[in-house]
PDB file of C-alpha atoms and ligand atoms in Angstrom:
ATOM      1  CA  MET Q   1      -9.827 -30.369   3.129  1.00  0.00           C
ATOM      2  CA  LYS Q   2      -9.505 -29.385  -0.506  1.00  0.00           C
ATOM      3  CA  ILE Q   3      -6.611 -27.373  -1.934  1.00  0.00           C
ATOM      4  CA  LEU Q   4      -6.812 -26.130  -5.511  1.00  0.00           C
ATOM      5  CA  THR Q   5      -3.519 -25.698  -7.377  1.00  0.00           C
ATOM      6  CA  LEU Q   6      -3.629 -23.300 -10.308  1.00  0.00           C
ATOM      7  CA  HIS Q   7      -0.928 -23.277 -12.976  1.00  0.00           C
ATOM      8  CA  GLY Q   8      -0.961 -20.377 -15.393  1.00  0.00           C
ATOM      9  CA  ILE Q   9       0.337 -19.476 -18.782  1.00  0.00           C
ATOM     10  CA  ASN Q  10       3.172 -21.575 -20.316  1.00  0.00           C
ATOM     11  CA  LEU Q  11       3.566 -23.762 -17.230  1.00  0.00           C
ATOM     12  CA  ASN Q  12       2.409 -26.847 -19.155  1.00  0.00           C
ATOM     13  CA  MET Q  13       5.820 -26.512 -20.857  1.00  0.00           C
ATOM     14  CA  PHE Q  14       7.817 -27.186 -17.677  1.00  0.00           C
ATOM     15  CA  GLY Q  15      10.282 -29.963 -18.542  1.00  0.00           C
ATOM     16  CA  LYS Q  16      10.859 -28.536 -22.027  1.00  0.00           C
ATOM     17  CA  ARG Q  17      11.168 -24.842 -21.231  1.00  0.00           C
ATOM     18  CA  ASP Q  18      14.304 -22.937 -20.100  1.00  0.00           C
ATOM     19  CA  PRO Q  19      15.880 -25.698 -17.960  1.00  0.00           C
ATOM     20  CA  ALA Q  20      18.404 -23.231 -16.504  1.00  0.00           C
ATOM     21  CA  GLN Q  21      15.487 -21.526 -14.723  1.00  0.00           C
ATOM     22  CA  TYR Q  22      12.984 -24.327 -14.285  1.00  0.00           C
ATOM     23  CA  GLY Q  23      14.957 -27.591 -14.392  1.00  0.00           C
ATOM     24  CA  THR Q  24      13.550 -30.598 -16.202  1.00  0.00           C
ATOM     25  CA  VAL Q  25      10.650 -31.524 -13.933  1.00  0.00           C
ATOM     26  CA  THR Q  26       7.294 -31.713 -15.734  1.00  0.00           C
ATOM     27  CA  LEU Q  27       3.974 -30.301 -14.559  1.00  0.00           C
ATOM     28  CA  ASP Q  28       2.603 -33.853 -14.210  1.00  0.00           C
ATOM     29  CA  GLU Q  29       5.493 -34.703 -11.882  1.00  0.00           C
ATOM     30  CA  ILE Q  30       4.876 -31.547  -9.851  1.00  0.00           C
ATOM     31  CA  ASP Q  31       1.178 -32.414  -9.543  1.00  0.00           C
ATOM     32  CA  ALA Q  32       1.976 -36.004  -8.508  1.00  0.00           C
ATOM     33  CA  GLY Q  33       4.313 -34.687  -5.781  1.00  0.00           C
ATOM     34  CA  LEU Q  34       1.605 -32.313  -4.560  1.00  0.00           C
ATOM     35  CA  ARG Q  35      -1.015 -35.071  -4.446  1.00  0.00           C
ATOM     36  CA  GLN Q  36       1.354 -37.304  -2.476  1.00  0.00           C
ATOM     37  CA  LEU Q  37       2.235 -34.584   0.040  1.00  0.00           C
ATOM     38  CA  GLY Q  38      -1.450 -33.662   0.233  1.00  0.00           C
ATOM     39  CA  GLN Q  39      -2.259 -37.244   1.218  1.00  0.00           C
ATOM     40  CA  GLU Q  40       0.349 -37.090   3.984  1.00  0.00           C
ATOM     41  CA  LEU Q  41      -1.127 -33.801   5.224  1.00  0.00           C
ATOM     42  CA  GLY Q  42      -4.732 -34.959   4.951  1.00  0.00           C
ATOM     43  CA  ALA Q  43      -5.661 -32.727   2.033  1.00  0.00           C
ATOM     44  CA  GLU Q  44      -7.097 -33.465  -1.394  1.00  0.00           C
ATOM     45  CA  VAL Q  45      -5.115 -31.571  -4.035  1.00  0.00           C
ATOM     46  CA  GLU Q  46      -6.700 -30.789  -7.383  1.00  0.00           C
ATOM     47  CA  ALA Q  47      -4.715 -29.159 -10.168  1.00  0.00           C
ATOM     48  CA  PHE Q  48      -5.804 -26.979 -13.088  1.00  0.00           C
ATOM     49  CA  GLN Q  49      -3.651 -25.466 -15.835  1.00  0.00           C
ATOM     50  CA  SER Q  50      -4.633 -23.048 -18.557  1.00  0.00           C
ATOM     51  CA  ASN Q  51      -2.998 -20.750 -21.079  1.00  0.00           C
ATOM     52  CA  CYS Q  52      -6.248 -18.829 -21.376  1.00  0.00           C
ATOM     53  CA  GLU Q  53      -6.818 -15.984 -18.909  1.00  0.00           C
ATOM     54  CA  GLY Q  54     -10.615 -16.196 -19.103  1.00  0.00           C
ATOM     55  CA  ALA Q  55     -10.570 -19.933 -18.389  1.00  0.00           C
ATOM     56  CA  MET Q  56      -8.366 -19.298 -15.359  1.00  0.00           C
ATOM     57  CA  CYS Q  57     -10.775 -16.631 -14.043  1.00  0.00           C
ATOM     58  CA  GLU Q  58     -13.703 -19.012 -14.549  1.00  0.00           C
ATOM     59  CA  ARG Q  59     -11.896 -21.790 -12.646  1.00  0.00           C
ATOM     60  CA  ILE Q  60     -11.340 -19.327  -9.784  1.00  0.00           C
ATOM     61  CA  HIS Q  61     -15.060 -18.417  -9.824  1.00  0.00           C
ATOM     62  CA  GLN Q  62     -15.853 -22.136  -9.663  1.00  0.00           C
ATOM     63  CA  ALA Q  63     -13.479 -22.489  -6.688  1.00  0.00           C
ATOM     64  CA  HIS Q  64     -15.523 -19.812  -4.932  1.00  0.00           C
ATOM     65  CA  ALA Q  65     -18.728 -21.762  -5.584  1.00  0.00           C
ATOM     66  CA  GLU Q  66     -17.112 -25.029  -4.416  1.00  0.00           C
ATOM     67  CA  GLY Q  67     -15.752 -23.422  -1.274  1.00  0.00           C
ATOM     68  CA  VAL Q  68     -12.200 -24.784  -1.596  1.00  0.00           C
ATOM     69  CA  ASP Q  69     -10.126 -24.439   1.571  1.00  0.00           C
ATOM     70  CA  ALA Q  70      -7.069 -22.789  -0.021  1.00  0.00           C
ATOM     71  CA  VAL Q  71      -5.594 -21.928  -3.406  1.00  0.00           C
ATOM     72  CA  LEU Q  72      -1.972 -22.438  -4.400  1.00  0.00           C
ATOM     73  CA  ILE Q  73      -1.147 -20.464  -7.541  1.00  0.00           C
ATOM     74  CA  ASN Q  74       1.759 -20.141  -9.925  1.00  0.00           C
ATOM     75  CA  ALA Q  75       0.282 -17.850 -12.545  1.00  0.00           C
ATOM     76  CA  GLY Q  76       3.492 -17.683 -14.614  1.00  0.00           C
ATOM     77  CA  ALA Q  77       3.876 -14.360 -16.440  1.00  0.00           C
ATOM     78  CA  TRP Q  78       0.274 -13.377 -15.548  1.00  0.00           C
ATOM     79  CA  THR Q  79       1.644 -12.784 -12.041  1.00  0.00           C
ATOM     80  CA  HIS Q  80       3.279  -9.614 -13.267  1.00  0.00           C
ATOM     81  CA  TYR Q  81       0.353  -7.944 -15.049  1.00  0.00           C
ATOM     82  CA  SER Q  82      -3.029  -9.690 -14.822  1.00  0.00           C
ATOM     83  CA  TYR Q  83      -5.433  -7.512 -12.846  1.00  0.00           C
ATOM     84  CA  GLY Q  84      -8.226  -9.802 -14.103  1.00  0.00           C
ATOM     85  CA  ILE Q  85      -6.794 -12.806 -12.279  1.00  0.00           C
ATOM     86  CA  ARG Q  86      -5.923 -10.661  -9.278  1.00  0.00           C
ATOM     87  CA  ASP Q  87      -9.531  -9.469  -9.032  1.00  0.00           C
ATOM     88  CA  ALA Q  88     -10.832 -13.045  -9.420  1.00  0.00           C
ATOM     89  CA  LEU Q  89      -8.545 -14.240  -6.591  1.00  0.00           C
ATOM     90  CA  ALA Q  90      -9.720 -11.334  -4.435  1.00  0.00           C
ATOM     91  CA  ILE Q  91     -13.282 -12.746  -4.582  1.00  0.00           C
ATOM     92  CA  LEU Q  92     -12.139 -15.844  -2.671  1.00  0.00           C
ATOM     93  CA  ALA Q  93     -12.539 -15.907   1.092  1.00  0.00           C
ATOM     94  CA  CYS Q  94      -9.968 -18.718   1.471  1.00  0.00           C
ATOM     95  CA  PRO Q  95      -6.192 -18.194   1.763  1.00  0.00           C
ATOM     96  CA  VAL Q  96      -4.193 -17.781  -1.467  1.00  0.00           C
ATOM     97  CA  VAL Q  97      -0.508 -18.780  -1.572  1.00  0.00           C
ATOM     98  CA  GLU Q  98       1.664 -17.643  -4.491  1.00  0.00           C
ATOM     99  CA  VAL Q  99       4.537 -19.816  -5.681  1.00  0.00           C
ATOM    100  CA  HIS Q 100       7.229 -19.637  -8.346  1.00  0.00           C
ATOM    101  CA  MET Q 101       9.848 -22.175  -9.360  1.00  0.00           C
ATOM    102  CA  SER Q 102      12.508 -19.530 -10.039  1.00  0.00           C
ATOM    103  CA  ASN Q 103      13.679 -16.700  -7.792  1.00  0.00           C
ATOM    104  CA  VAL Q 104      11.720 -13.980  -9.588  1.00  0.00           C
ATOM    105  CA  HIS Q 105      13.504 -11.286  -7.542  1.00  0.00           C
ATOM    106  CA  ALA Q 106      16.882 -12.275  -8.975  1.00  0.00           C
ATOM    107  CA  ARG Q 107      15.640 -12.047 -12.576  1.00  0.00           C
ATOM    108  CA  GLU Q 108      14.457  -9.265 -14.937  1.00  0.00           C
ATOM    109  CA  ALA Q 109      12.894  -6.192 -13.271  1.00  0.00           C
ATOM    110  CA  PHE Q 110       9.402  -6.922 -14.669  1.00  0.00           C
ATOM    111  CA  ARG Q 111       9.373 -10.191 -12.683  1.00  0.00           C
ATOM    112  CA  HIS Q 112      10.002  -8.376  -9.395  1.00  0.00           C
ATOM    113  CA  VAL Q 113       6.413  -7.141  -9.322  1.00  0.00           C
ATOM    114  CA  SER Q 114       3.508  -9.411  -8.435  1.00  0.00           C
ATOM    115  CA  VAL Q 115       0.066  -7.896  -8.874  1.00  0.00           C
ATOM    116  CA  PHE Q 116      -1.130 -10.594  -6.424  1.00  0.00           C
ATOM    117  CA  SER Q 117       1.009  -9.384  -3.505  1.00  0.00           C
ATOM    118  CA  GLY Q 118      -1.828  -7.466  -1.906  1.00  0.00           C
ATOM    119  CA  ILE Q 119      -4.185 -10.444  -1.811  1.00  0.00           C
ATOM    120  CA  ALA Q 120      -1.854 -13.461  -1.415  1.00  0.00           C
ATOM    121  CA  ARG Q 121      -1.028 -14.527   2.126  1.00  0.00           C
ATOM    122  CA  GLY Q 122       2.569 -14.996   1.038  1.00  0.00           C
ATOM    123  CA  GLN Q 123       4.924 -15.833  -1.801  1.00  0.00           C
ATOM    124  CA  ILE Q 124       7.411 -18.716  -2.045  1.00  0.00           C
ATOM    125  CA  CYS Q 125       9.928 -18.603  -4.891  1.00  0.00           C
ATOM    126  CA  GLY Q 126      13.308 -19.861  -5.943  1.00  0.00           C
ATOM    127  CA  PHE Q 127      13.217 -23.477  -4.764  1.00  0.00           C
ATOM    128  CA  GLY Q 128      12.217 -25.201  -8.008  1.00  0.00           C
ATOM    129  CA  ALA Q 129       9.530 -27.851  -7.558  1.00  0.00           C
ATOM    130  CA  ASP Q 130      10.050 -27.579  -3.785  1.00  0.00           C
ATOM    131  CA  SER Q 131       8.432 -24.107  -3.966  1.00  0.00           C
ATOM    132  CA  TYR Q 132       5.159 -25.906  -4.677  1.00  0.00           C
ATOM    133  CA  LEU Q 133       5.629 -28.365  -1.807  1.00  0.00           C
ATOM    134  CA  LEU Q 134       6.508 -25.573   0.631  1.00  0.00           C
ATOM    135  CA  GLY Q 135       3.523 -23.621  -0.674  1.00  0.00           C
ATOM    136  CA  LEU Q 136       1.226 -26.585  -0.104  1.00  0.00           C
ATOM    137  CA  ARG Q 137       2.433 -26.876   3.497  1.00  0.00           C
ATOM    138  CA  ALA Q 138       1.674 -23.163   3.986  1.00  0.00           C
ATOM    139  CA  ALA Q 139      -1.750 -23.487   2.319  1.00  0.00           C
ATOM    140  CA  VAL Q 140      -2.751 -26.490   4.482  1.00  0.00           C
ATOM    141  CA  SER Q 141      -1.557 -24.761   7.624  1.00  0.00           C
ATOM    142  CA  LEU Q 142      -3.536 -21.595   6.770  1.00  0.00           C
ATOM    143  CA  ALA Q 143      -6.639 -23.636   5.897  1.00  0.00           C
ATOM    144  CA  CYS Q 144      -6.377 -25.565   9.196  1.00  0.00           C
ATOM    145  CA  ALA Q 145      -6.097 -22.287  11.097  1.00  0.00           C
ATOM    146  CA  ALA Q 146      -9.149 -20.918   9.251  1.00  0.00           C
ATOM    147  CA  GLN Q 147     -11.153 -24.066  10.075  1.00  0.00           C
ATOM    148  CA  GLY Q 148     -10.093 -23.775  13.708  1.00  0.00           C
ATOM    149  CA  ASN Q 149     -11.318 -20.201  13.719  1.00  0.00           C
ATOM    150  CA  LYS Q 150     -14.758 -21.320  12.500  1.00  0.00           C
ATOM    151  CA  LYS Q 151     -15.242 -23.689  15.460  1.00  0.00           C
TER     152      LYS Q 151
HETATM  153  C1  DQA C   1       7.448 -18.372 -12.983  1.00  0.00           C
HETATM  154  C2  DQA C   1       8.170 -17.015 -13.036  1.00  0.00           C
HETATM  155  C3  DQA C   1       7.491 -16.078 -14.024  1.00  0.00           C
HETATM  156  O1  DQA C   1       8.172 -14.833 -14.068  1.00  0.00           O
HETATM  157  C4  DQA C   1       7.510 -16.687 -15.411  1.00  0.00           C
HETATM  158  O2  DQA C   1       6.829 -15.842 -16.319  1.00  0.00           O
HETATM  159  C5  DQA C   1       6.966 -18.064 -15.438  1.00  0.00           C
HETATM  160  C6  DQA C   1       7.341 -18.985 -14.364  1.00  0.00           C
HETATM  161  C7  DQA C   1       8.178 -19.369 -12.075  1.00  0.00           C
HETATM  162  O3  DQA C   1       7.568 -20.365 -11.715  1.00  0.00           O
HETATM  163  O4  DQA C   1       9.352 -19.152 -11.743  1.00  0.00           O
HETATM  164  O5  DQA C   1       6.296 -18.461 -16.380  1.00  0.00           O
HETATM  165  O6  DQA C   1       6.159 -18.161 -12.444  1.00  0.00           O
END
Protein backbone atom coordinates (compact mmCIF):
# COMPACT_ATOMS: atom_id res chain seq x y z
CA MET A 1 0.00 0.00 0.00
CA LYS A 2 1.38 3.38 -0.97
CA ILE A 3 0.33 6.66 0.65
CA LEU A 4 1.52 9.93 -0.86
CA THR A 5 1.95 12.88 1.52
CA LEU A 6 1.83 16.30 -0.12
CA HIS A 7 3.13 19.40 1.64
CA GLY A 8 2.29 22.72 0.05
CA ILE A 9 3.48 26.27 0.07
CA ASN A 10 5.76 27.46 2.92
CA LEU A 11 5.59 24.15 4.79
CA ASN A 12 9.31 23.54 4.23
CA MET A 13 9.70 26.36 6.78
CA PHE A 14 8.11 24.40 9.64
CA GLY A 15 10.56 24.60 12.56
CA LYS A 16 11.47 28.20 11.72
CA ARG A 17 8.03 29.64 11.02
CA ASP A 18 5.51 31.03 13.56
CA PRO A 19 6.23 28.61 16.43
CA ALA A 20 3.13 29.80 18.32
CA GLN A 21 1.02 28.18 15.57
CA TYR A 22 3.25 25.39 14.31
CA GLY A 23 5.68 24.56 17.13
CA THR A 24 9.30 23.80 16.34
CA VAL A 25 8.98 20.45 14.59
CA THR A 26 10.58 20.37 11.13
CA LEU A 27 9.11 18.90 7.96
CA ASP A 28 11.86 16.24 7.94
CA GLU A 29 10.81 15.19 11.45
CA ILE A 30 7.16 15.05 10.40
CA ASP A 31 8.06 12.89 7.39
CA ALA A 32 10.19 10.56 9.54
CA GLY A 33 7.26 10.12 11.95
CA LEU A 34 4.93 9.35 9.04
CA ARG A 35 7.33 6.79 7.57
CA GLN A 36 7.65 5.08 10.96
CA LEU A 37 3.89 4.95 11.54
CA GLY A 38 3.45 3.81 7.94
CA GLN A 39 5.77 0.88 8.61
CA GLU A 40 3.70 -0.08 11.65
CA LEU A 41 0.51 0.10 9.57
CA GLY A 42 1.98 -1.73 6.59
CA ALA A 43 2.08 1.26 4.27
CA GLU A 44 4.88 2.89 2.31
CA VAL A 45 4.76 6.66 2.82
CA GLU A 46 6.32 8.97 0.26
CA ALA A 47 6.50 12.71 0.82
CA PHE A 48 6.65 15.61 -1.64
CA GLN A 49 6.87 19.33 -0.87
CA SER A 50 6.71 22.25 -3.25
CA ASN A 51 6.23 26.01 -3.16
CA CYS A 52 5.24 25.93 -6.81
CA GLU A 53 1.57 25.33 -7.61
CA GLY A 54 2.26 23.85 -11.05
CA ALA A 55 4.78 21.38 -9.62
CA MET A 56 2.22 20.30 -7.03
CA CYS A 57 -0.43 19.74 -9.74
CA GLU A 58 2.08 17.71 -11.77
CA ARG A 59 2.93 15.55 -8.74
CA ILE A 60 -0.80 14.89 -8.28
CA HIS A 61 -1.09 13.91 -11.97
CA GLN A 62 1.84 11.54 -11.45
CA ALA A 63 0.07 10.05 -8.41
CA HIS A 64 -2.88 9.31 -10.67
CA ALA A 65 -0.60 7.51 -13.13
CA GLU A 66 1.10 5.57 -10.31
CA GLY A 67 -2.21 4.58 -8.77
CA VAL A 68 -1.32 5.53 -5.18
CA ASP A 69 -3.72 4.14 -2.58
CA ALA A 70 -4.40 7.42 -0.74
CA VAL A 71 -3.20 11.01 -0.56
CA LEU A 72 -2.59 12.94 2.65
CA ILE A 73 -2.35 16.67 1.95
CA ASN A 74 -1.48 19.80 3.87
CA ALA A 75 -1.56 22.38 1.11
CA GLY A 76 -0.79 25.31 3.44
CA ALA A 77 -2.36 28.57 2.25
CA TRP A 78 -3.29 26.97 -1.11
CA THR A 79 -6.01 25.18 0.85
CA HIS A 80 -7.96 28.41 1.00
CA TYR A 81 -7.89 29.45 -2.66
CA SER A 82 -6.28 27.03 -5.12
CA TYR A 83 -8.94 25.71 -7.50
CA GLY A 84 -6.07 24.35 -9.63
CA ILE A 85 -4.94 21.98 -6.89
CA ARG A 86 -8.54 21.18 -6.00
CA ASP A 87 -9.24 20.18 -9.61
CA ALA A 88 -6.04 18.09 -9.74
CA LEU A 89 -7.04 16.24 -6.54
CA ALA A 90 -10.51 15.66 -7.99
CA ILE A 91 -8.93 13.61 -10.82
CA LEU A 92 -7.75 11.01 -8.28
CA ALA A 93 -9.92 7.98 -7.65
CA CYS A 94 -8.20 7.26 -4.31
CA PRO A 95 -9.20 8.82 -0.96
CA VAL A 96 -7.80 12.27 -0.11
CA VAL A 97 -7.34 13.30 3.54
CA GLU A 98 -6.72 16.96 4.39
CA VAL A 99 -4.59 17.87 7.40
CA HIS A 100 -3.42 21.05 9.10
CA MET A 101 -1.08 21.54 12.04
CA SER A 102 -3.05 24.49 13.44
CA ASN A 103 -6.77 24.74 14.17
CA VAL A 104 -7.63 26.73 11.05
CA HIS A 105 -11.19 27.29 12.34
CA ALA A 106 -9.91 29.21 15.36
CA ARG A 107 -7.78 31.55 13.22
CA GLU A 108 -8.44 34.31 10.64
CA ALA A 109 -11.70 34.03 8.66
CA PHE A 110 -9.90 33.31 5.35
CA ARG A 111 -8.51 30.10 6.89
CA HIS A 112 -12.00 28.81 7.73
CA VAL A 113 -12.63 27.97 4.09
CA SER A 114 -11.05 24.96 2.40
CA VAL A 115 -11.62 24.70 -1.33
CA PHE A 116 -10.83 20.97 -0.92
CA SER A 117 -13.77 20.25 1.40
CA GLY A 118 -15.95 18.91 -1.39
CA ILE A 119 -13.40 16.35 -2.55
CA ALA A 120 -11.50 15.41 0.64
CA ARG A 121 -12.88 12.51 2.66
CA GLY A 122 -12.24 14.52 5.80
CA GLN A 123 -10.12 17.17 7.48
CA ILE A 124 -7.96 16.85 10.61
CA CYS A 125 -6.61 20.06 12.12
CA GLY A 126 -5.34 21.55 15.33
CA PHE A 127 -3.18 18.74 16.72
CA GLY A 128 0.24 19.89 15.52
CA ALA A 129 2.36 17.10 14.04
CA ASP A 130 -0.19 14.60 15.41
CA SER A 131 -2.65 15.90 12.77
CA TYR A 132 -0.45 14.19 10.19
CA LEU A 133 -0.28 10.94 12.15
CA LEU A 134 -4.05 10.90 12.68
CA GLY A 135 -4.49 11.71 9.00
CA LEU A 136 -2.24 8.82 8.01
CA ARG A 137 -4.31 6.43 10.14
CA ALA A 138 -7.46 7.69 8.38
CA ALA A 139 -5.83 7.41 4.93
CA VAL A 140 -4.65 3.82 5.55
CA SER A 141 -8.04 2.82 6.89
CA LEU A 142 -9.81 4.33 3.85
CA ALA A 143 -7.34 2.69 1.46
CA CYS A 144 -7.83 -0.70 3.17
CA ALA A 145 -11.59 -0.32 2.86
CA ALA A 146 -11.24 0.57 -0.83
CA GLN A 147 -9.03 -2.49 -1.43
CA GLY A 148 -11.56 -4.66 0.38
CA ASN A 149 -14.26 -3.30 -1.88
CA LYS A 150 -12.27 -4.33 -4.97
CA LYS A 151 -12.13 -7.99 -3.88
C1 LIG B 1 -1.65 25.30 7.69
C2 LIG B 1 -2.77 26.33 7.90
C3 LIG B 1 -2.84 27.30 6.72
O1 LIG B 1 -3.88 28.25 6.93
C4 LIG B 1 -1.53 28.03 6.58
O2 LIG B 1 -1.58 28.89 5.45
C5 LIG B 1 -0.36 27.12 6.52
C6 LIG B 1 -0.32 25.98 7.43
C7 LIG B 1 -1.49 24.39 8.91
O3 LIG B 1 -0.85 23.35 8.77
O4 LIG B 1 -1.99 24.72 10.00
O5 LIG B 1 0.59 27.36 5.79
O6 LIG B 1 -2.00 24.49 6.59
